Short mmCIF file of C-alpha atoms and ligand atoms in Angstrom, two decimals:
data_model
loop_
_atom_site.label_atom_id
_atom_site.label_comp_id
_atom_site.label_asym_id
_atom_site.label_seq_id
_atom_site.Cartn_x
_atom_site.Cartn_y
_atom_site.Cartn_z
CA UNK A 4 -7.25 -43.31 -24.71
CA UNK A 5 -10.85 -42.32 -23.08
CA UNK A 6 -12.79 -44.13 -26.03
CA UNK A 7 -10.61 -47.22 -25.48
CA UNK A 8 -11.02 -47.09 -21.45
CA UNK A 9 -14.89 -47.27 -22.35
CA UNK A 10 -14.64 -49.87 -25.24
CA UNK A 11 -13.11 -51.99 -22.49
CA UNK A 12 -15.48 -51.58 -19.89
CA UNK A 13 -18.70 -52.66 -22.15
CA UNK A 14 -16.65 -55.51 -22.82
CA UNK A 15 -16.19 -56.12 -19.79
CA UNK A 16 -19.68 -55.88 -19.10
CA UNK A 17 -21.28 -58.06 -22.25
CA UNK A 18 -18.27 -60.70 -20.97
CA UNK A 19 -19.74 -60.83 -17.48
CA UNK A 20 -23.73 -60.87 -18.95
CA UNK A 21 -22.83 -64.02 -21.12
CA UNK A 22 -21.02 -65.98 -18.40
CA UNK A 23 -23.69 -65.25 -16.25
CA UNK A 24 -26.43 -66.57 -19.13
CA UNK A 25 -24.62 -69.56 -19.97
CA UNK A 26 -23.78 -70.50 -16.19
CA UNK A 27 -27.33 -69.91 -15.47
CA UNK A 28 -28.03 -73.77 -17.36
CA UNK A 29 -30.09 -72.16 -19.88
CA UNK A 30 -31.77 -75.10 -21.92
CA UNK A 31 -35.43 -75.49 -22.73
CA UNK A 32 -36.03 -78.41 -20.83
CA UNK A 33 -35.23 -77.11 -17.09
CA UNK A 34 -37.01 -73.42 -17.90
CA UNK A 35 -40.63 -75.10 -18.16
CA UNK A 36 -42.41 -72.02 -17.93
CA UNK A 37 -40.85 -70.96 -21.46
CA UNK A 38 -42.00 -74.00 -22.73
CA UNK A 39 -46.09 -73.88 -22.46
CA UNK A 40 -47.53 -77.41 -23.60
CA UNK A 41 -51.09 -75.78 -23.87
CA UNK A 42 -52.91 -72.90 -25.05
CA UNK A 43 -53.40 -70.93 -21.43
CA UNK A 44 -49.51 -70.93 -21.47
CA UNK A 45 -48.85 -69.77 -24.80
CA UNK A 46 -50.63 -66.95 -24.09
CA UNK A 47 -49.37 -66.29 -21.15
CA UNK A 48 -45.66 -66.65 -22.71
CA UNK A 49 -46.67 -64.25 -24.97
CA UNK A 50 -47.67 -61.81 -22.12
CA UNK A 51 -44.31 -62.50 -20.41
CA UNK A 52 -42.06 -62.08 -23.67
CA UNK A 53 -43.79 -58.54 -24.57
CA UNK A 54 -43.55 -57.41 -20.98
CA UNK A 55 -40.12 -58.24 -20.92
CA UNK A 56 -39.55 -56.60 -24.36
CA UNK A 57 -41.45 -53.49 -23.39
CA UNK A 58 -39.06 -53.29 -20.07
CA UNK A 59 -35.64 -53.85 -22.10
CA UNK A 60 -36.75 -50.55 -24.11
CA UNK A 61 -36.87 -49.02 -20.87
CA UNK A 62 -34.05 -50.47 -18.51
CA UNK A 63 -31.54 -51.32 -21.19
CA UNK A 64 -31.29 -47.23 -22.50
CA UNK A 65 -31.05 -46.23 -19.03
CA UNK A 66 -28.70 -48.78 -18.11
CA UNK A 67 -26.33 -47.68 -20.66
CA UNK A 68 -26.33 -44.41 -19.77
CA UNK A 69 -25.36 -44.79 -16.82
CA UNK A 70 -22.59 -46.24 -17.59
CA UNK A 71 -21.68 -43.62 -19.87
CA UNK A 72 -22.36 -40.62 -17.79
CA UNK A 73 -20.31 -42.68 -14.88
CA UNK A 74 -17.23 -42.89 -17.03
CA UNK A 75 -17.55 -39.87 -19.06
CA UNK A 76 -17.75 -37.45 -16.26
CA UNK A 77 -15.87 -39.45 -13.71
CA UNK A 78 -14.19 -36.28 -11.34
CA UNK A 79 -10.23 -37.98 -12.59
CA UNK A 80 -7.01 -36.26 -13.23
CA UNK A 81 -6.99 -34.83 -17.42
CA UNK A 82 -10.99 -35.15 -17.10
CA UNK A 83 -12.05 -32.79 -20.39
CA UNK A 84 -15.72 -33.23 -20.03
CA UNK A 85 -17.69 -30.46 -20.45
CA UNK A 86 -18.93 -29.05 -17.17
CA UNK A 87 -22.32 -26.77 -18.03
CA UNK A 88 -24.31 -25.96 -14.51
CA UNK A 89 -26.14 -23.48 -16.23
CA UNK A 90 -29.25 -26.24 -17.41
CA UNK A 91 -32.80 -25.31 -17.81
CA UNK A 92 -35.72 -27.62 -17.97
CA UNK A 93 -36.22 -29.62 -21.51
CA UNK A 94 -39.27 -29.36 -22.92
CA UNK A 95 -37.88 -32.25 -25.68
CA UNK A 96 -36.68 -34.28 -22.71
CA UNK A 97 -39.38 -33.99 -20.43
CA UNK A 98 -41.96 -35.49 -23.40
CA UNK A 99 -39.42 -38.43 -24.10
CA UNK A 100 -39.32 -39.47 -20.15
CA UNK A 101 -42.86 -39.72 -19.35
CA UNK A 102 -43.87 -40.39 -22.88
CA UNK A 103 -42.63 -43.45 -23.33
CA UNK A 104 -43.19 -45.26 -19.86
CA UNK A 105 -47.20 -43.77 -20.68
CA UNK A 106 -47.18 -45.39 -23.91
CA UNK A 107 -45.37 -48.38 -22.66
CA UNK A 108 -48.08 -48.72 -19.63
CA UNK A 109 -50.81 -48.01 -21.94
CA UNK A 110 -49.46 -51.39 -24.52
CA UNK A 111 -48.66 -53.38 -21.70
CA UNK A 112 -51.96 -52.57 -20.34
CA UNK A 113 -54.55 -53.20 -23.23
CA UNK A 114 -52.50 -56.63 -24.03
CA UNK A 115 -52.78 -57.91 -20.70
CA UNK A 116 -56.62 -57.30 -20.04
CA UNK A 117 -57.21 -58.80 -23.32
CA UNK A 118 -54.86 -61.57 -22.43
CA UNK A 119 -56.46 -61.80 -18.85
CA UNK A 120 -60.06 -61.84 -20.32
CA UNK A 121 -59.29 -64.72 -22.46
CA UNK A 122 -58.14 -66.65 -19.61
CA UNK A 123 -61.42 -66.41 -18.16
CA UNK A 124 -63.22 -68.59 -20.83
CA UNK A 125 -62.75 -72.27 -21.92
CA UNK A 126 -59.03 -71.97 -24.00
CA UNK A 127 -61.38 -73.97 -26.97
CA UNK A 128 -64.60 -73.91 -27.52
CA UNK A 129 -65.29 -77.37 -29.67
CA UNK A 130 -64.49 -79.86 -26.84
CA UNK A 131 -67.02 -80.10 -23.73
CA UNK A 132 -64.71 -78.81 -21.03
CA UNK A 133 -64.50 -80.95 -17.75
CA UNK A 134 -64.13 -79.71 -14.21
CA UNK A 135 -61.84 -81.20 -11.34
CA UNK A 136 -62.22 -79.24 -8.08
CA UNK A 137 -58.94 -78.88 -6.15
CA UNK A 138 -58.18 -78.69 -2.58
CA UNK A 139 -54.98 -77.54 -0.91
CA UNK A 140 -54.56 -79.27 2.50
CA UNK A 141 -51.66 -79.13 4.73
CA UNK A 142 -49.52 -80.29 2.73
CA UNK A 143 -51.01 -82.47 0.08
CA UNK A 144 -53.67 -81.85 -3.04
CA UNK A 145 -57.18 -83.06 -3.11
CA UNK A 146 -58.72 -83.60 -6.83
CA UNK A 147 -62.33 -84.57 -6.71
CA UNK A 148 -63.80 -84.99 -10.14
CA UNK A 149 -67.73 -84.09 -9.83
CA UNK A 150 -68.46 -85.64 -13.11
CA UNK A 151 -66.36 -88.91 -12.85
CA UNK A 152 -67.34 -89.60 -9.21
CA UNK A 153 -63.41 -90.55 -8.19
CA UNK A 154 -61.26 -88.37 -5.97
CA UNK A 155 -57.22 -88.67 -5.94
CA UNK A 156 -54.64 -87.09 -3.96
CA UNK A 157 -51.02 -85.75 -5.37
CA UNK A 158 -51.82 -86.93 -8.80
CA UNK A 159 -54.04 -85.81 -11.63
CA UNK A 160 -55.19 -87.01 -14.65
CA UNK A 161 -56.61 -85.29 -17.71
CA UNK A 162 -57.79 -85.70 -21.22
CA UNK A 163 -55.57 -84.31 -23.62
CA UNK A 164 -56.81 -81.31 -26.11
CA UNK A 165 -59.45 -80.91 -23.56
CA UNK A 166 -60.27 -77.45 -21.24
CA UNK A 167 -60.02 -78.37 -17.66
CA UNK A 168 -62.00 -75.82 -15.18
CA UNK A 169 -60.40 -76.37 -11.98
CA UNK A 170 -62.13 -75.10 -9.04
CA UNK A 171 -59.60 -74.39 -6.41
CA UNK A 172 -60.15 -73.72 -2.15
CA UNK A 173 -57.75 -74.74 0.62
CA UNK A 174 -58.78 -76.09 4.08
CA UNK A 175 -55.76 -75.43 5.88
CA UNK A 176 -53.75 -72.78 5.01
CA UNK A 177 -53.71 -70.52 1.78
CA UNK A 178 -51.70 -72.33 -1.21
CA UNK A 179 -51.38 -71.36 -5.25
CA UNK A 180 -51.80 -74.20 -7.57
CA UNK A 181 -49.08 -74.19 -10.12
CA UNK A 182 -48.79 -76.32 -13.03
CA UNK A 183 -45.77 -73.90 -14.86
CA UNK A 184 -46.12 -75.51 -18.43
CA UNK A 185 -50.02 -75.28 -18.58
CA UNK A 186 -50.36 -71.89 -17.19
CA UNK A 187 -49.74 -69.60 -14.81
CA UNK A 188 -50.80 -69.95 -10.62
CA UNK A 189 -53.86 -69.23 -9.06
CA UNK A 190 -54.44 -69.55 -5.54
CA UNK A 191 -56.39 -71.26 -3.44
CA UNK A 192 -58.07 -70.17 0.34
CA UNK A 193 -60.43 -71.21 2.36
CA UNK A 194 -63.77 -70.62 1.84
CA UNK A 195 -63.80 -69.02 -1.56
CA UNK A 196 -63.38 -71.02 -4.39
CA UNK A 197 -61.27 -69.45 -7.59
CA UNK A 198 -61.18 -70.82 -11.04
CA UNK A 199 -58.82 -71.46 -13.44
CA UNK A 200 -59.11 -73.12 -17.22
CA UNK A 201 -56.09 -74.86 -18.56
CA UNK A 202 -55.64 -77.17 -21.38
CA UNK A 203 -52.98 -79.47 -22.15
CA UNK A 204 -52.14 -79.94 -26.37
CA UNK A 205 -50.21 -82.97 -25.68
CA UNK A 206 -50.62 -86.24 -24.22
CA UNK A 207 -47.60 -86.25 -21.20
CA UNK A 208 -46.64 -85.65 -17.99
CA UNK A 209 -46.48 -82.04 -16.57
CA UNK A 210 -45.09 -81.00 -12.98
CA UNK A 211 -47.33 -79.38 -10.78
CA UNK A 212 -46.62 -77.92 -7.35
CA UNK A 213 -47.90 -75.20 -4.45
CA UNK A 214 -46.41 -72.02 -5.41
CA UNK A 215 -47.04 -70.54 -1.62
CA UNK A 216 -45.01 -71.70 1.92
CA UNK A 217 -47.40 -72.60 4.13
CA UNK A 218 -45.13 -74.56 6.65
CA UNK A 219 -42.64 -77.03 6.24
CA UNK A 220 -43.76 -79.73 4.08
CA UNK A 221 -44.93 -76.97 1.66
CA UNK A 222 -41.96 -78.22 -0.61
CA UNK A 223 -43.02 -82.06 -0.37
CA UNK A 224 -46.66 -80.11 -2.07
CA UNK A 225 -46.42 -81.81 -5.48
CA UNK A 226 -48.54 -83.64 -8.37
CA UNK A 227 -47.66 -84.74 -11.43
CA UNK A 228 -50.37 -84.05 -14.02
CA UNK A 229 -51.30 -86.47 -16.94
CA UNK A 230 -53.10 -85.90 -19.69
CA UNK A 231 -53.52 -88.76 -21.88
CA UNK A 232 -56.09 -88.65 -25.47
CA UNK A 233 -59.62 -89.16 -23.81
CA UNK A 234 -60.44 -92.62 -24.23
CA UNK A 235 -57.29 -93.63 -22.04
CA UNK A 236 -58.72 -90.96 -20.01
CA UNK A 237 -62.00 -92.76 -19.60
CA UNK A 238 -60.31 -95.78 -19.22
CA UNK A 239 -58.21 -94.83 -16.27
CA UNK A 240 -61.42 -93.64 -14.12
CA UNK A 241 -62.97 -97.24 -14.76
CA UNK A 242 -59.90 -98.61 -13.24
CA UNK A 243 -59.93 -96.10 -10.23
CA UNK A 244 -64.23 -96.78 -9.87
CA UNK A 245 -62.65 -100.59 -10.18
CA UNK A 246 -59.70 -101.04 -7.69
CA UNK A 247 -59.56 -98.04 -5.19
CA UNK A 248 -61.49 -97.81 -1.70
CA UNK A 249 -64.04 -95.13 -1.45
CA UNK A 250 -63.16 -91.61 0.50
CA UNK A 251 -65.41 -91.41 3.57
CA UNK A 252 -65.80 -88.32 5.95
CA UNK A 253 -63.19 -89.96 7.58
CA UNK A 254 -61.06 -90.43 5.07
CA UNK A 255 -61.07 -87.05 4.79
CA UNK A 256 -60.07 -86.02 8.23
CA UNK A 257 -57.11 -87.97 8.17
CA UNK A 258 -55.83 -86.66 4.92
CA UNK A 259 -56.38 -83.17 6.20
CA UNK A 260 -54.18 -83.63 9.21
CA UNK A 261 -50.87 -82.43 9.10
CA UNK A 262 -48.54 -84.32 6.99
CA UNK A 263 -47.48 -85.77 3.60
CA UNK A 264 -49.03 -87.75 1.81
CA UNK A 265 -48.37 -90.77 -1.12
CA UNK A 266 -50.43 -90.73 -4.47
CA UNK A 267 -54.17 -91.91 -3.20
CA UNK A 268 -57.07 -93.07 -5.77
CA UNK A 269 -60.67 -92.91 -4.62
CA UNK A 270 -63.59 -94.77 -6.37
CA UNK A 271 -65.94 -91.87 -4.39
CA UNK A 272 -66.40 -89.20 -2.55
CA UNK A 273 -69.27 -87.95 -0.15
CA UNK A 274 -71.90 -85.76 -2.10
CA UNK A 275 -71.46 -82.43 -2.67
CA UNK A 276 -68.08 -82.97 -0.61
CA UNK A 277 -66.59 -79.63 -2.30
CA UNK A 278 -69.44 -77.09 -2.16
CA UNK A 279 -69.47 -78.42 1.85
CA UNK A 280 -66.12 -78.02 2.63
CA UNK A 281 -66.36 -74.67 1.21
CA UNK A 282 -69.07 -73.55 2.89
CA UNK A 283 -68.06 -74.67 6.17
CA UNK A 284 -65.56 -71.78 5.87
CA UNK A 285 -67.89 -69.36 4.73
CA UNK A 286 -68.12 -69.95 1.18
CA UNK A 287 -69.88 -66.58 1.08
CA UNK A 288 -69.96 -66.06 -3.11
CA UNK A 289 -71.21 -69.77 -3.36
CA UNK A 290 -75.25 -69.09 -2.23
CA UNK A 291 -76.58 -67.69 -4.40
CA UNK A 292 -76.77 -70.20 -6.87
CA UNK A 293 -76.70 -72.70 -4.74
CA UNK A 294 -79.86 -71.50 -3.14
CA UNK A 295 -82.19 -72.44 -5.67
CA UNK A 296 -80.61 -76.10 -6.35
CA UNK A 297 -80.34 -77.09 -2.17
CA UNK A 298 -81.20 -74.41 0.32
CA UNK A 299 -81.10 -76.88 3.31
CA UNK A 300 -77.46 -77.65 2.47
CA UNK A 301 -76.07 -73.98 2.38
CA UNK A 302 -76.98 -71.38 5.33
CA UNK A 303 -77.39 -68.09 3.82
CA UNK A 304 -75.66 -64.52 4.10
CA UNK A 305 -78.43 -62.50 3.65
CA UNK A 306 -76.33 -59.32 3.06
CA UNK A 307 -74.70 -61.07 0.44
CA UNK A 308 -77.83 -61.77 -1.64
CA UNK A 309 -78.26 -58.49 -4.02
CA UNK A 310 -75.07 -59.67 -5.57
CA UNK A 311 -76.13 -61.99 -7.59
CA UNK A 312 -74.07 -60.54 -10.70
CA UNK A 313 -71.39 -61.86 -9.18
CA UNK A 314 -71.37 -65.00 -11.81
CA UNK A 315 -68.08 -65.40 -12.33
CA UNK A 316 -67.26 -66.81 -9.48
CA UNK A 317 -70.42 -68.99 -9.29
CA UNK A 318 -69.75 -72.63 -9.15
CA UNK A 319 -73.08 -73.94 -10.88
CA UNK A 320 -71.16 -75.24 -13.92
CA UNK A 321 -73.47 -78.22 -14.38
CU1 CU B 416 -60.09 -64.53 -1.76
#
């Protein structure tokens, strides 16, 4: 009778885990951070899939046991279990409990700096990687391509099979740029810029959004991403140099009010827009480098200068 009584309950239990999976709407197309469309994401699926791995050795065990022990030495009427107060410590036991969450640390741990170091270098080496800085305003995204000369807002085009470095700062509150089937977020602040190399494999369209609440149109705070094979690429920044007006300074004041925004195209930008806006709100890691290209431009932390080792988060990429 006690074997059946606990027969039941785990099928109770695997019942209740599958209705939950299947009411959860588990298909590829709606769990887009499962389905990477680019080499930063596969890696970091891989990262995700051993962590969770690594965990289910862990939580499933003790999960199980606990269930056991619940059941098995339940205080109930004709309860036979053994009852032996008399325990000492384990010597056996105490290696298995901290063994394996060490070990388990220790995999998860070597995988993930190795995974995290690879992040920080172009996902493929034979393409010339280009670089779109980003800019999270209240509550809209600013793309400025440096090498193209155009500017967009909300919308973002890339060549396919190509690294992207995108340079990211907010001017307005903090936000995390998020485009889930690329790669993981990073996020963006004022005055210090972060980077972040992605790569789509595939020409299409990818969602993109602020992973961060800053206020309430932080949910209206989305782009679609494009990346189409480089010569429509090149294409579509003729068109924008062609048929969209040019972003002035005030241009720019207006789209960093408060509010949404539509998809915007800009044939230009003012120079050095970026690096300024940056600055303006301290910007303290850029001067360094900048110093020798335009000191006029940059006022200087002079506290800050022995650190010039600090080149990864230099933003002299050209
Ligand atoms: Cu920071």
């Amino acid at each position: 009778m006690k074997k059946r009584g606990l027969l039941n309950g785990i099928k109770v239990a695997l019942l209740a885990a599958a209705t939950a999976l299947l009411l959860s709407g588990c298909d590829s197309s709606s769990m887009i951070v499962l389905d990477p469309k680019g080499p930063v994401g596969h890696t970091e699926l891989k990262l995700i899939i051993l962590s969770v791995v690594l965990c289910a050795i862990v939580v499933i065990p003790v999960l199980g046991i606990l269930v056991y022990i619940i059941l098995r030495y339940r205080d109930k009427p004709g309860n036979k279990a053994p009852y032996q107060p008399d325990w000492d410590d384990s010597k056996t036991l105490e290696v298995i409990w901290w063994g394996i969450p060490i070990v388990i640390i220790a995999i998860l741990g070597v995988f993930t700096v190795k995974g995290i170091h690879t992040l920080t270098k172009p996902p493929v080496q034979n393409a010339k990687p280009i670089t779109i800085q980003v800019t999270s305003l209240d509550w809209k995204w600013l793309f400025e391509y440096p090498e193209q000369g155009i500017a967009t807002v909300n919308h973002v085009e890339i060549p396919a099979g190509v690294p992207v470095q995108f340079e990211l700062m907010a001017d307005g509150p903090m936000n995390s740029f998020w485009v889930p089937q690329l790669g993981g977020q990073e996020y963006t602040m004022p005055g210090m810029a972060m980077r972040l190399w992605l790569q789509a494999d595939e020409p299409g369209t990818y969602f993109g959004s602020g992973a961060n609440f800053t206020g309430k149109g932080f949910a209206h705070m989305r782009f679609d991403v494009v990346a189409k094979p480089q010569a429509d690429f090149n294409k579509w920044v003729e068109k924008v140099k062609k048929t969209s007006p040019a972003m002035t300074t005030d241009t720019y004041a207006n789209l960093k009010k408060k509010g949404l925004s539509d998809v915007k195209y800009f044939s230009s930008y003012p120079k050095d827009h970026f690096k300024k806006v940056l600055n303006k709100n301290g910007g303290q890691y850029m001067k360094m480098n900048d110093k020798k290209k335009d000191d006029s431009q940059f006022h200087e932390m002079k506290d800050m200068e022995d650190m010039s080792d600090m080149s990864e988060m230099d933003m002299d990429h050209n």
